JSON list of N, CA and C in Angstrom, two decimals:
[
{"chain": "A", "resi": 1, "resn": "UNK", "atom": "N", "xyz": [-43.75, -2.56, -6.11]},
{"chain": "A", "resi": 1, "resn": "UNK", "atom": "CA", "xyz": [-43.52, -3.66, -5.21]},
{"chain": "A", "resi": 1, "resn": "UNK", "atom": "C", "xyz": [-44.26, -4.90, -5.71]},
{"chain": "A", "resi": 2, "resn": "UNK", "atom": "N", "xyz": [-43.75, -6.04, -5.33]},
{"chain": "A", "resi": 2, "resn": "UNK", "atom": "CA", "xyz": [-44.29, -7.28, -5.85]},
{"chain": "A", "resi": 2, "resn": "UNK", "atom": "C", "xyz": [-45.57, -7.74, -5.16]},
{"chain": "A", "resi": 3, "resn": "UNK", "atom": "N", "xyz": [-45.75, -7.35, -3.95]},
{"chain": "A", "resi": 3, "resn": "UNK", "atom": "CA", "xyz": [-46.95, -7.77, -3.23]},
{"chain": "A", "resi": 3, "resn": "UNK", "atom": "C", "xyz": [-46.73, -7.65, -1.74]},
{"chain": "A", "resi": 4, "resn": "UNK", "atom": "N", "xyz": [-47.78, -7.70, -1.04]},
{"chain": "A", "resi": 4, "resn": "UNK", "atom": "CA", "xyz": [-47.70, -7.51, 0.41]},
{"chain": "A", "resi": 4, "resn": "UNK", "atom": "C", "xyz": [-46.95, -8.66, 1.07]},
{"chain": "A", "resi": 5, "resn": "UNK", "atom": "N", "xyz": [-45.93, -8.29, 1.84]},
{"chain": "A", "resi": 5, "resn": "UNK", "atom": "CA", "xyz": [-45.20, -9.30, 2.60]},
{"chain": "A", "resi": 5, "resn": "UNK", "atom": "C", "xyz": [-44.12, -10.04, 1.83]},
{"chain": "A", "resi": 6, "resn": "UNK", "atom": "N", "xyz": [-43.86, -9.65, 0.61]},
{"chain": "A", "resi": 6, "resn": "UNK", "atom": "CA", "xyz": [-42.83, -10.34, -0.17]},
{"chain": "A", "resi": 6, "resn": "UNK", "atom": "C", "xyz": [-41.45, -9.91, 0.31]},
{"chain": "A", "resi": 7, "resn": "UNK", "atom": "N", "xyz": [-40.52, -10.86, 0.35]},
{"chain": "A", "resi": 7, "resn": "UNK", "atom": "CA", "xyz": [-39.18, -10.56, 0.86]},
{"chain": "A", "resi": 7, "resn": "UNK", "atom": "C", "xyz": [-38.42, -9.59, -0.04]},
{"chain": "A", "resi": 8, "resn": "UNK", "atom": "N", "xyz": [-38.71, -9.56, -1.32]},
{"chain": "A", "resi": 8, "resn": "UNK", "atom": "CA", "xyz": [-37.98, -8.68, -2.22]},
{"chain": "A", "resi": 8, "resn": "UNK", "atom": "C", "xyz": [-38.41, -7.22, -2.10]},
{"chain": "A", "resi": 9, "resn": "UNK", "atom": "N", "xyz": [-39.50, -6.96, -1.41]},
{"chain": "A", "resi": 9, "resn": "UNK", "atom": "CA", "xyz": [-39.95, -5.58, -1.23]},
{"chain": "A", "resi": 9, "resn": "UNK", "atom": "C", "xyz": [-38.91, -4.73, -0.52]},
{"chain": "A", "resi": 10, "resn": "UNK", "atom": "N", "xyz": [-38.25, -5.30, 0.46]},
{"chain": "A", "resi": 10, "resn": "UNK", "atom": "CA", "xyz": [-37.32, -4.54, 1.29]},
{"chain": "A", "resi": 10, "resn": "UNK", "atom": "C", "xyz": [-35.86, -4.85, 0.98]},
{"chain": "A", "resi": 11, "resn": "UNK", "atom": "N", "xyz": [-35.56, -5.58, -0.06]},
{"chain": "A", "resi": 11, "resn": "UNK", "atom": "CA", "xyz": [-34.20, -6.06, -0.28]},
{"chain": "A", "resi": 11, "resn": "UNK", "atom": "C", "xyz": [-33.20, -4.91, -0.45]},
{"chain": "A", "resi": 12, "resn": "UNK", "atom": "N", "xyz": [-33.58, -3.85, -1.13]},
{"chain": "A", "resi": 12, "resn": "UNK", "atom": "CA", "xyz": [-32.66, -2.73, -1.34]},
{"chain": "A", "resi": 12, "resn": "UNK", "atom": "C", "xyz": [-32.40, -1.97, -0.05]},
{"chain": "A", "resi": 13, "resn": "UNK", "atom": "N", "xyz": [-33.45, -1.75, 0.72]},
{"chain": "A", "resi": 13, "resn": "UNK", "atom": "CA", "xyz": [-33.30, -1.07, 2.00]},
{"chain": "A", "resi": 13, "resn": "UNK", "atom": "C", "xyz": [-32.49, -1.92, 2.97]},
{"chain": "A", "resi": 14, "resn": "UNK", "atom": "N", "xyz": [-32.77, -3.21, 3.02]},
{"chain": "A", "resi": 14, "resn": "UNK", "atom": "CA", "xyz": [-32.03, -4.11, 3.91]},
{"chain": "A", "resi": 14, "resn": "UNK", "atom": "C", "xyz": [-30.56, -4.15, 3.53]},
{"chain": "A", "resi": 15, "resn": "UNK", "atom": "N", "xyz": [-30.27, -4.18, 2.26]},
{"chain": "A", "resi": 15, "resn": "UNK", "atom": "CA", "xyz": [-28.88, -4.22, 1.79]},
{"chain": "A", "resi": 15, "resn": "UNK", "atom": "C", "xyz": [-28.15, -2.93, 2.17]},
{"chain": "A", "resi": 16, "resn": "UNK", "atom": "N", "xyz": [-28.81, -1.79, 2.01]},
{"chain": "A", "resi": 16, "resn": "UNK", "atom": "CA", "xyz": [-28.21, -0.51, 2.39]},
{"chain": "A", "resi": 16, "resn": "UNK", "atom": "C", "xyz": [-27.86, -0.51, 3.88]},
{"chain": "A", "resi": 17, "resn": "UNK", "atom": "N", "xyz": [-28.81, -0.88, 4.74]},
{"chain": "A", "resi": 17, "resn": "UNK", "atom": "CA", "xyz": [-28.54, -0.85, 6.18]},
{"chain": "A", "resi": 17, "resn": "UNK", "atom": "C", "xyz": [-27.51, -1.89, 6.59]},
{"chain": "A", "resi": 18, "resn": "UNK", "atom": "N", "xyz": [-27.46, -3.02, 5.91]},
{"chain": "A", "resi": 18, "resn": "UNK", "atom": "CA", "xyz": [-26.41, -4.01, 6.19]},
{"chain": "A", "resi": 18, "resn": "UNK", "atom": "C", "xyz": [-25.04, -3.41, 5.89]},
{"chain": "A", "resi": 19, "resn": "UNK", "atom": "N", "xyz": [-24.92, -2.72, 4.77]},
{"chain": "A", "resi": 19, "resn": "UNK", "atom": "CA", "xyz": [-23.66, -2.08, 4.39]},
{"chain": "A", "resi": 19, "resn": "UNK", "atom": "C", "xyz": [-23.28, -1.01, 5.40]},
{"chain": "A", "resi": 20, "resn": "UNK", "atom": "N", "xyz": [-24.23, -0.18, 5.80]},
{"chain": "A", "resi": 20, "resn": "UNK", "atom": "CA", "xyz": [-23.95, 0.87, 6.78]},
{"chain": "A", "resi": 20, "resn": "UNK", "atom": "C", "xyz": [-23.46, 0.26, 8.09]},
{"chain": "A", "resi": 21, "resn": "UNK", "atom": "N", "xyz": [-24.11, -0.80, 8.54]},
{"chain": "A", "resi": 21, "resn": "UNK", "atom": "CA", "xyz": [-23.69, -1.43, 9.80]},
{"chain": "A", "resi": 21, "resn": "UNK", "atom": "C", "xyz": [-22.28, -2.01, 9.71]},
{"chain": "A", "resi": 22, "resn": "UNK", "atom": "N", "xyz": [-21.98, -2.74, 8.63]},
{"chain": "A", "resi": 22, "resn": "UNK", "atom": "CA", "xyz": [-20.69, -3.41, 8.53]},
{"chain": "A", "resi": 22, "resn": "UNK", "atom": "C", "xyz": [-19.55, -2.45, 8.20]},
{"chain": "A", "resi": 23, "resn": "UNK", "atom": "N", "xyz": [-19.81, -1.41, 7.43]},
{"chain": "A", "resi": 23, "resn": "UNK", "atom": "CA", "xyz": [-18.73, -0.51, 7.01]},
{"chain": "A", "resi": 23, "resn": "UNK", "atom": "C", "xyz": [-18.59, 0.73, 7.90]},
{"chain": "A", "resi": 24, "resn": "UNK", "atom": "N", "xyz": [-19.57, 1.00, 8.75]},
{"chain": "A", "resi": 24, "resn": "UNK", "atom": "CA", "xyz": [-19.48, 2.20, 9.60]},
{"chain": "A", "resi": 24, "resn": "UNK", "atom": "C", "xyz": [-19.74, 1.89, 11.07]},
{"chain": "A", "resi": 25, "resn": "UNK", "atom": "N", "xyz": [-20.92, 1.41, 11.40]},
{"chain": "A", "resi": 25, "resn": "UNK", "atom": "CA", "xyz": [-21.33, 1.30, 12.79]},
{"chain": "A", "resi": 25, "resn": "UNK", "atom": "C", "xyz": [-20.47, 0.32, 13.58]},
{"chain": "A", "resi": 26, "resn": "UNK", "atom": "N", "xyz": [-20.25, -0.88, 13.04]},
{"chain": "A", "resi": 26, "resn": "UNK", "atom": "CA", "xyz": [-19.50, -1.90, 13.79]},
{"chain": "A", "resi": 26, "resn": "UNK", "atom": "C", "xyz": [-18.02, -1.56, 13.91]},
{"chain": "A", "resi": 27, "resn": "UNK", "atom": "N", "xyz": [-17.51, -0.64, 13.10]},
{"chain": "A", "resi": 27, "resn": "UNK", "atom": "CA", "xyz": [-16.09, -0.29, 13.13]},
{"chain": "A", "resi": 27, "resn": "UNK", "atom": "C", "xyz": [-15.77, 0.88, 14.05]},
{"chain": "A", "resi": 28, "resn": "UNK", "atom": "N", "xyz": [-16.79, 1.58, 14.55]},
{"chain": "A", "resi": 28, "resn": "UNK", "atom": "CA", "xyz": [-16.56, 2.77, 15.35]},
{"chain": "A", "resi": 28, "resn": "UNK", "atom": "C", "xyz": [-17.30, 2.69, 16.68]},
{"chain": "A", "resi": 29, "resn": "UNK", "atom": "N", "xyz": [-16.73, 3.33, 17.67]},
{"chain": "A", "resi": 29, "resn": "UNK", "atom": "CA", "xyz": [-17.38, 3.45, 18.96]},
{"chain": "A", "resi": 29, "resn": "UNK", "atom": "C", "xyz": [-17.71, 4.92, 19.16]},
{"chain": "A", "resi": 30, "resn": "UNK", "atom": "N", "xyz": [-18.98, 5.24, 19.22]},
{"chain": "A", "resi": 30, "resn": "UNK", "atom": "CA", "xyz": [-19.42, 6.62, 19.31]},
{"chain": "A", "resi": 30, "resn": "UNK", "atom": "C", "xyz": [-19.58, 7.01, 20.78]},
{"chain": "A", "resi": 31, "resn": "UNK", "atom": "N", "xyz": [-19.05, 8.17, 21.14]},
{"chain": "A", "resi": 31, "resn": "UNK", "atom": "CA", "xyz": [-19.11, 8.61, 22.54]},
{"chain": "A", "resi": 31, "resn": "UNK", "atom": "C", "xyz": [-20.44, 9.27, 22.88]},
{"chain": "A", "resi": 32, "resn": "UNK", "atom": "N", "xyz": [-21.10, 9.85, 21.89]},
{"chain": "A", "resi": 32, "resn": "UNK", "atom": "CA", "xyz": [-22.40, 10.50, 22.12]},
{"chain": "A", "resi": 32, "resn": "UNK", "atom": "C", "xyz": [-23.31, 10.23, 20.92]},
{"chain": "A", "resi": 33, "resn": "UNK", "atom": "N", "xyz": [-24.61, 10.37, 21.12]},
{"chain": "A", "resi": 33, "resn": "UNK", "atom": "CA", "xyz": [-25.53, 10.23, 19.98]},
{"chain": "A", "resi": 33, "resn": "UNK", "atom": "C", "xyz": [-25.25, 11.25, 18.87]},
{"chain": "A", "resi": 34, "resn": "UNK", "atom": "N", "xyz": [-24.81, 12.45, 19.24]},
{"chain": "A", "resi": 34, "resn": "UNK", "atom": "CA", "xyz": [-24.49, 13.47, 18.25]},
{"chain": "A", "resi": 34, "resn": "UNK", "atom": "C", "xyz": [-23.33, 13.01, 17.37]},
{"chain": "A", "resi": 35, "resn": "UNK", "atom": "N", "xyz": [-22.30, 12.43, 17.97]},
{"chain": "A", "resi": 35, "resn": "UNK", "atom": "CA", "xyz": [-21.15, 11.91, 17.20]},
{"chain": "A", "resi": 35, "resn": "UNK", "atom": "C", "xyz": [-21.61, 10.80, 16.26]},
{"chain": "A", "resi": 36, "resn": "UNK", "atom": "N", "xyz": [-22.50, 9.95, 16.73]},
{"chain": "A", "resi": 36, "resn": "UNK", "atom": "CA", "xyz": [-23.02, 8.87, 15.89]},
{"chain": "A", "resi": 36, "resn": "UNK", "atom": "C", "xyz": [-23.78, 9.44, 14.70]},
{"chain": "A", "resi": 37, "resn": "UNK", "atom": "N", "xyz": [-24.63, 10.43, 14.95]},
{"chain": "A", "resi": 37, "resn": "UNK", "atom": "CA", "xyz": [-25.40, 11.04, 13.88]},
{"chain": "A", "resi": 37, "resn": "UNK", "atom": "C", "xyz": [-24.48, 11.71, 12.85]},
{"chain": "A", "resi": 38, "resn": "UNK", "atom": "N", "xyz": [-23.48, 12.44, 13.32]},
{"chain": "A", "resi": 38, "resn": "UNK", "atom": "CA", "xyz": [-22.55, 13.10, 12.42]},
{"chain": "A", "resi": 38, "resn": "UNK", "atom": "C", "xyz": [-21.77, 12.09, 11.59]},
{"chain": "A", "resi": 39, "resn": "UNK", "atom": "N", "xyz": [-21.35, 11.01, 12.22]},
{"chain": "A", "resi": 39, "resn": "UNK", "atom": "CA", "xyz": [-20.59, 9.98, 11.52]},
{"chain": "A", "resi": 39, "resn": "UNK", "atom": "C", "xyz": [-21.45, 9.27, 10.47]},
{"chain": "A", "resi": 40, "resn": "UNK", "atom": "N", "xyz": [-22.70, 8.98, 10.83]},
{"chain": "A", "resi": 40, "resn": "UNK", "atom": "CA", "xyz": [-23.60, 8.33, 9.88]},
{"chain": "A", "resi": 40, "resn": "UNK", "atom": "C", "xyz": [-23.96, 9.26, 8.72]},
{"chain": "A", "resi": 41, "resn": "UNK", "atom": "N", "xyz": [-24.17, 10.53, 9.01]},
{"chain": "A", "resi": 41, "resn": "UNK", "atom": "CA", "xyz": [-24.43, 11.51, 7.95]},
{"chain": "A", "resi": 41, "resn": "UNK", "atom": "C", "xyz": [-23.26, 11.55, 6.97]},
{"chain": "A", "resi": 42, "resn": "UNK", "atom": "N", "xyz": [-22.05, 11.56, 7.53]},
{"chain": "A", "resi": 42, "resn": "UNK", "atom": "CA", "xyz": [-20.85, 11.60, 6.70]},
{"chain": "A", "resi": 42, "resn": "UNK", "atom": "C", "xyz": [-20.73, 10.33, 5.85]},
{"chain": "A", "resi": 43, "resn": "UNK", "atom": "N", "xyz": [-21.02, 9.17, 6.46]},
{"chain": "A", "resi": 43, "resn": "UNK", "atom": "CA", "xyz": [-20.92, 7.92, 5.71]},
{"chain": "A", "resi": 43, "resn": "UNK", "atom": "C", "xyz": [-21.96, 7.85, 4.60]},
{"chain": "A", "resi": 44, "resn": "UNK", "atom": "N", "xyz": [-23.18, 8.27, 4.87]},
{"chain": "A", "resi": 44, "resn": "UNK", "atom": "CA", "xyz": [-24.22, 8.23, 3.84]},
{"chain": "A", "resi": 44, "resn": "UNK", "atom": "C", "xyz": [-23.87, 9.16, 2.69]},
{"chain": "A", "resi": 45, "resn": "UNK", "atom": "N", "xyz": [-23.29, 10.31, 2.99]},
{"chain": "A", "resi": 45, "resn": "UNK", "atom": "CA", "xyz": [-22.81, 11.22, 1.94]},
{"chain": "A", "resi": 45, "resn": "UNK", "atom": "C", "xyz": [-21.73, 10.51, 1.10]},
{"chain": "A", "resi": 46, "resn": "UNK", "atom": "N", "xyz": [-20.80, 9.84, 1.76]},
{"chain": "A", "resi": 46, "resn": "UNK", "atom": "CA", "xyz": [-19.76, 9.08, 1.06]},
{"chain": "A", "resi": 46, "resn": "UNK", "atom": "C", "xyz": [-20.38, 7.96, 0.23]},
{"chain": "A", "resi": 47, "resn": "UNK", "atom": "N", "xyz": [-21.35, 7.25, 0.79]},
{"chain": "A", "resi": 47, "resn": "UNK", "atom": "CA", "xyz": [-22.00, 6.13, 0.10]},
{"chain": "A", "resi": 47, "resn": "UNK", "atom": "C", "xyz": [-22.64, 6.60, -1.20]},
{"chain": "A", "resi": 48, "resn": "UNK", "atom": "N", "xyz": [-23.27, 7.77, -1.16]},
{"chain": "A", "resi": 48, "resn": "UNK", "atom": "CA", "xyz": [-23.97, 8.28, -2.35]},
{"chain": "A", "resi": 48, "resn": "UNK", "atom": "C", "xyz": [-23.07, 9.01, -3.33]},
{"chain": "A", "resi": 49, "resn": "UNK", "atom": "N", "xyz": [-22.04, 9.69, -2.84]},
{"chain": "A", "resi": 49, "resn": "UNK", "atom": "CA", "xyz": [-21.23, 10.54, -3.70]},
{"chain": "A", "resi": 49, "resn": "UNK", "atom": "C", "xyz": [-19.81, 10.06, -3.95]},
{"chain": "A", "resi": 50, "resn": "UNK", "atom": "N", "xyz": [-19.28, 9.16, -3.13]},
{"chain": "A", "resi": 50, "resn": "UNK", "atom": "CA", "xyz": [-17.88, 8.78, -3.27]},
{"chain": "A", "resi": 50, "resn": "UNK", "atom": "C", "xyz": [-17.61, 7.31, -3.46]},
{"chain": "A", "resi": 51, "resn": "UNK", "atom": "N", "xyz": [-18.47, 6.46, -2.97]},
{"chain": "A", "resi": 51, "resn": "UNK", "atom": "CA", "xyz": [-18.25, 5.01, -3.02]},
{"chain": "A", "resi": 51, "resn": "UNK", "atom": "C", "xyz": [-18.70, 4.47, -4.36]},
{"chain": "A", "resi": 52, "resn": "UNK", "atom": "N", "xyz": [-17.79, 3.78, -5.05]},
{"chain": "A", "resi": 52, "resn": "UNK", "atom": "CA", "xyz": [-18.12, 3.19, -6.34]},
{"chain": "A", "resi": 52, "resn": "UNK", "atom": "C", "xyz": [-18.92, 1.92, -6.14]},
{"chain": "A", "resi": 53, "resn": "UNK", "atom": "N", "xyz": [-19.94, 1.72, -6.95]},
{"chain": "A", "resi": 53, "resn": "UNK", "atom": "CA", "xyz": [-20.81, 0.55, -6.83]},
{"chain": "A", "resi": 53, "resn": "UNK", "atom": "C", "xyz": [-20.65, -0.33, -8.07]},
{"chain": "A", "resi": 54, "resn": "UNK", "atom": "N", "xyz": [-20.33, -1.58, -7.83]},
{"chain": "A", "resi": 54, "resn": "UNK", "atom": "CA", "xyz": [-20.12, -2.52, -8.93]},
{"chain": "A", "resi": 54, "resn": "UNK", "atom": "C", "xyz": [-21.39, -2.65, -9.79]},
{"chain": "A", "resi": 55, "resn": "UNK", "atom": "N", "xyz": [-22.53, -2.71, -9.15]},
{"chain": "A", "resi": 55, "resn": "UNK", "atom": "CA", "xyz": [-23.79, -2.89, -9.89]},
{"chain": "A", "resi": 55, "resn": "UNK", "atom": "C", "xyz": [-24.12, -1.68, -10.78]},
{"chain": "A", "resi": 56, "resn": "UNK", "atom": "N", "xyz": [-23.49, -0.55, -10.52]},
{"chain": "A", "resi": 56, "resn": "UNK", "atom": "CA", "xyz": [-23.73, 0.66, -11.31]},
{"chain": "A", "resi": 56, "resn": "UNK", "atom": "C", "xyz": [-22.60, 0.92, -12.29]},
{"chain": "A", "resi": 57, "resn": "UNK", "atom": "N", "xyz": [-21.83, -0.10, -12.61]},
{"chain": "A", "resi": 57, "resn": "UNK", "atom": "CA", "xyz": [-20.73, 0.07, -13.55]},
{"chain": "A", "resi": 57, "resn": "UNK", "atom": "C", "xyz": [-19.60, 0.91, -12.96]},
{"chain": "A", "resi": 58, "resn": "UNK", "atom": "N", "xyz": [-19.36, 0.72, -11.66]},
{"chain": "A", "resi": 58, "resn": "UNK", "atom": "CA", "xyz": [-18.31, 1.43, -10.92]},
{"chain": "A", "resi": 58, "resn": "UNK", "atom": "C", "xyz": [-18.49, 2.94, -10.99]},
{"chain": "A", "resi": 59, "resn": "UNK", "atom": "N", "xyz": [-19.75, 3.36, -10.87]},
{"chain": "A", "resi": 59, "resn": "UNK", "atom": "CA", "xyz": [-20.09, 4.77, -10.72]},
{"chain": "A", "resi": 59, "resn": "UNK", "atom": "C", "xyz": [-20.78, 4.93, -9.37]},
{"chain": "A", "resi": 60, "resn": "UNK", "atom": "N", "xyz": [-20.91, 6.16, -8.94]},
{"chain": "A", "resi": 60, "resn": "UNK", "atom": "CA", "xyz": [-21.61, 6.40, -7.68]},
{"chain": "A", "resi": 60, "resn": "UNK", "atom": "C", "xyz": [-23.11, 6.59, -7.95]},
{"chain": "A", "resi": 61, "resn": "UNK", "atom": "N", "xyz": [-23.95, 6.35, -6.94]},
{"chain": "A", "resi": 61, "resn": "UNK", "atom": "CA", "xyz": [-25.39, 6.60, -7.14]},
{"chain": "A", "resi": 61, "resn": "UNK", "atom": "C", "xyz": [-25.66, 8.05, -7.51]},
{"chain": "A", "resi": 62, "resn": "UNK", "atom": "N", "xyz": [-24.89, 8.98, -6.96]},
{"chain": "A", "resi": 62, "resn": "UNK", "atom": "CA", "xyz": [-25.06, 10.39, -7.30]},
{"chain": "A", "resi": 62, "resn": "UNK", "atom": "C", "xyz": [-24.80, 10.65, -8.77]},
{"chain": "A", "resi": 63, "resn": "UNK", "atom": "N", "xyz": [-23.74, 10.03, -9.32]},
{"chain": "A", "resi": 63, "resn": "UNK", "atom": "CA", "xyz": [-23.45, 10.19, -10.75]},
{"chain": "A", "resi": 63, "resn": "UNK", "atom": "C", "xyz": [-24.61, 9.70, -11.61]},
{"chain": "A", "resi": 64, "resn": "UNK", "atom": "N", "xyz": [-25.12, 8.53, -11.28]},
{"chain": "A", "resi": 64, "resn": "UNK", "atom": "CA", "xyz": [-26.22, 7.95, -12.05]},
{"chain": "A", "resi": 64, "resn": "UNK", "atom": "C", "xyz": [-27.46, 8.84, -11.95]},
{"chain": "A", "resi": 65, "resn": "UNK", "atom": "N", "xyz": [-27.76, 9.30, -10.74]},
{"chain": "A", "resi": 65, "resn": "UNK", "atom": "CA", "xyz": [-28.95, 10.14, -10.53]},
{"chain": "A", "resi": 65, "resn": "UNK", "atom": "C", "xyz": [-28.85, 11.43, -11.34]},
{"chain": "A", "resi": 66, "resn": "UNK", "atom": "N", "xyz": [-27.71, 12.10, -11.25]},
{"chain": "A", "resi": 66, "resn": "UNK", "atom": "CA", "xyz": [-27.59, 13.39, -11.95]},
{"chain": "A", "resi": 66, "resn": "UNK", "atom": "C", "xyz": [-27.49, 13.23, -13.45]},
{"chain": "A", "resi": 67, "resn": "UNK", "atom": "N", "xyz": [-26.92, 12.12, -13.93]},
{"chain": "A", "resi": 67, "resn": "UNK", "atom": "CA", "xyz": [-26.91, 11.86, -15.38]},
{"chain": "A", "resi": 67, "resn": "UNK", "atom": "C", "xyz": [-28.33, 11.67, -15.88]},
{"chain": "A", "resi": 68, "resn": "UNK", "atom": "N", "xyz": [-29.11, 10.88, -15.16]},
{"chain": "A", "resi": 68, "resn": "UNK", "atom": "CA", "xyz": [-30.50, 10.63, -15.56]},
{"chain": "A", "resi": 68, "resn": "UNK", "atom": "C", "xyz": [-31.31, 11.91, -15.51]},
{"chain": "A", "resi": 69, "resn": "UNK", "atom": "N", "xyz": [-31.11, 12.68, -14.46]},
{"chain": "A", "resi": 69, "resn": "UNK", "atom": "CA", "xyz": [-31.85, 13.94, -14.32]},
{"chain": "A", "resi": 69, "resn": "UNK", "atom": "C", "xyz": [-31.49, 14.90, -15.45]},
{"chain": "A", "resi": 70, "resn": "UNK", "atom": "N", "xyz": [-30.21, 14.97, -15.80]},
{"chain": "A", "resi": 70, "resn": "UNK", "atom": "CA", "xyz": [-29.77, 15.84, -16.89]},
{"chain": "A", "resi": 70, "resn": "UNK", "atom": "C", "xyz": [-30.34, 15.37, -18.22]},
{"chain": "A", "resi": 71, "resn": "UNK", "atom": "N", "xyz": [-30.33, 14.07, -18.45]},
{"chain": "A", "resi": 71, "resn": "UNK", "atom": "CA", "xyz": [-30.86, 13.54, -19.70]},
{"chain": "A", "resi": 71, "resn": "UNK", "atom": "C", "xyz": [-32.35, 13.81, -19.82]},
{"chain": "A", "resi": 72, "resn": "UNK", "atom": "N", "xyz": [-33.08, 13.70, -18.72]},
{"chain": "A", "resi": 72, "resn": "UNK", "atom": "CA", "xyz": [-34.51, 14.01, -18.75]},
{"chain": "A", "resi": 72, "resn": "UNK", "atom": "C", "xyz": [-34.74, 15.48, -19.05]},
{"chain": "A", "resi": 73, "resn": "UNK", "atom": "N", "xyz": [-33.92, 16.33, -18.46]},
{"chain": "A", "resi": 73, "resn": "UNK", "atom": "CA", "xyz": [-34.02, 17.77, -18.71]},
{"chain": "A", "resi": 73, "resn": "UNK", "atom": "C", "xyz": [-33.73, 18.11, -20.15]},
{"chain": "A", "resi": 74, "resn": "UNK", "atom": "N", "xyz": [-32.72, 17.47, -20.74]},
{"chain": "A", "resi": 74, "resn": "UNK", "atom": "CA", "xyz": [-32.36, 17.71, -22.13]},
{"chain": "A", "resi": 74, "resn": "UNK", "atom": "C", "xyz": [-33.47, 17.23, -23.04]},
{"chain": "A", "resi": 75, "resn": "UNK", "atom": "N", "xyz": [-34.01, 16.05, -22.77]},
{"chain": "A", "resi": 75, "resn": "UNK", "atom": "CA", "xyz": [-35.06, 15.53, -23.65]},
{"chain": "A", "resi": 75, "resn": "UNK", "atom": "C", "xyz": [-36.32, 16.38, -23.57]},
{"chain": "A", "resi": 76, "resn": "UNK", "atom": "N", "xyz": [-36.66, 16.89, -22.39]},
{"chain": "A", "resi": 76, "resn": "UNK", "atom": "CA", "xyz": [-37.87, 17.72, -22.32]},
{"chain": "A", "resi": 76, "resn": "UNK", "atom": "C", "xyz": [-37.61, 19.08, -22.97]},
{"chain": "A", "resi": 77, "resn": "UNK", "atom": "N", "xyz": [-36.38, 19.57, -22.93]},
{"chain": "A", "resi": 77, "resn": "UNK", "atom": "CA", "xyz": [-36.03, 20.83, -23.61]},
{"chain": "A", "resi": 77, "resn": "UNK", "atom": "C", "xyz": [-36.13, 20.63, -25.12]},
{"chain": "A", "resi": 78, "resn": "UNK", "atom": "N", "xyz": [-35.65, 19.49, -25.59]},
{"chain": "A", "resi": 78, "resn": "UNK", "atom": "CA", "xyz": [-35.72, 19.20, -27.02]},
{"chain": "A", "resi": 78, "resn": "UNK", "atom": "C", "xyz": [-37.17, 19.09, -27.48]},
{"chain": "A", "resi": 79, "resn": "UNK", "atom": "N", "xyz": [-38.03, 18.51, -26.68]},
{"chain": "A", "resi": 79, "resn": "UNK", "atom": "CA", "xyz": [-39.43, 18.40, -27.04]},
{"chain": "A", "resi": 79, "resn": "UNK", "atom": "C", "xyz": [-40.07, 19.78, -27.17]},
{"chain": "A", "resi": 80, "resn": "UNK", "atom": "N", "xyz": [-39.69, 20.69, -26.27]},
{"chain": "A", "resi": 80, "resn": "UNK", "atom": "CA", "xyz": [-40.25, 22.03, -26.34]},
{"chain": "A", "resi": 80, "resn": "UNK", "atom": "C", "xyz": [-39.77, 22.77, -27.58]},
{"chain": "A", "resi": 81, "resn": "UNK", "atom": "N", "xyz": [-38.52, 22.52, -28.00]},
{"chain": "A", "resi": 81, "resn": "UNK", "atom": "CA", "xyz": [-37.95, 23.21, -29.15]},
{"chain": "A", "resi": 81, "resn": "UNK", "atom": "C", "xyz": [-38.57, 22.71, -30.46]},
{"chain": "A", "resi": 82, "resn": "UNK", "atom": "N", "xyz": [-39.01, 21.49, -30.46]},
{"chain": "A", "resi": 82, "resn": "UNK", "atom": "CA", "xyz": [-39.56, 20.91, -31.69]},
{"chain": "A", "resi": 82, "resn": "UNK", "atom": "C", "xyz": [-40.98, 21.27, -31.78]}
]
């Protein structure tokens, strides 16, 4: 983080919640808190695994995460073999 109270500290979190509100919450009327929770869980799963992100080269955050994790695993395996 850049420092205490800096606006850029929360920019990623604020952007995520803005997207959730505009693409999910404001478009649906939930009859119960349980329905809201289920719908939000489903949307967050879609956001991470199905929604393409321009900033990530039109890949999903899940794809990027698992590629990085796999590459780290391969590099540490190679280090052990050498």
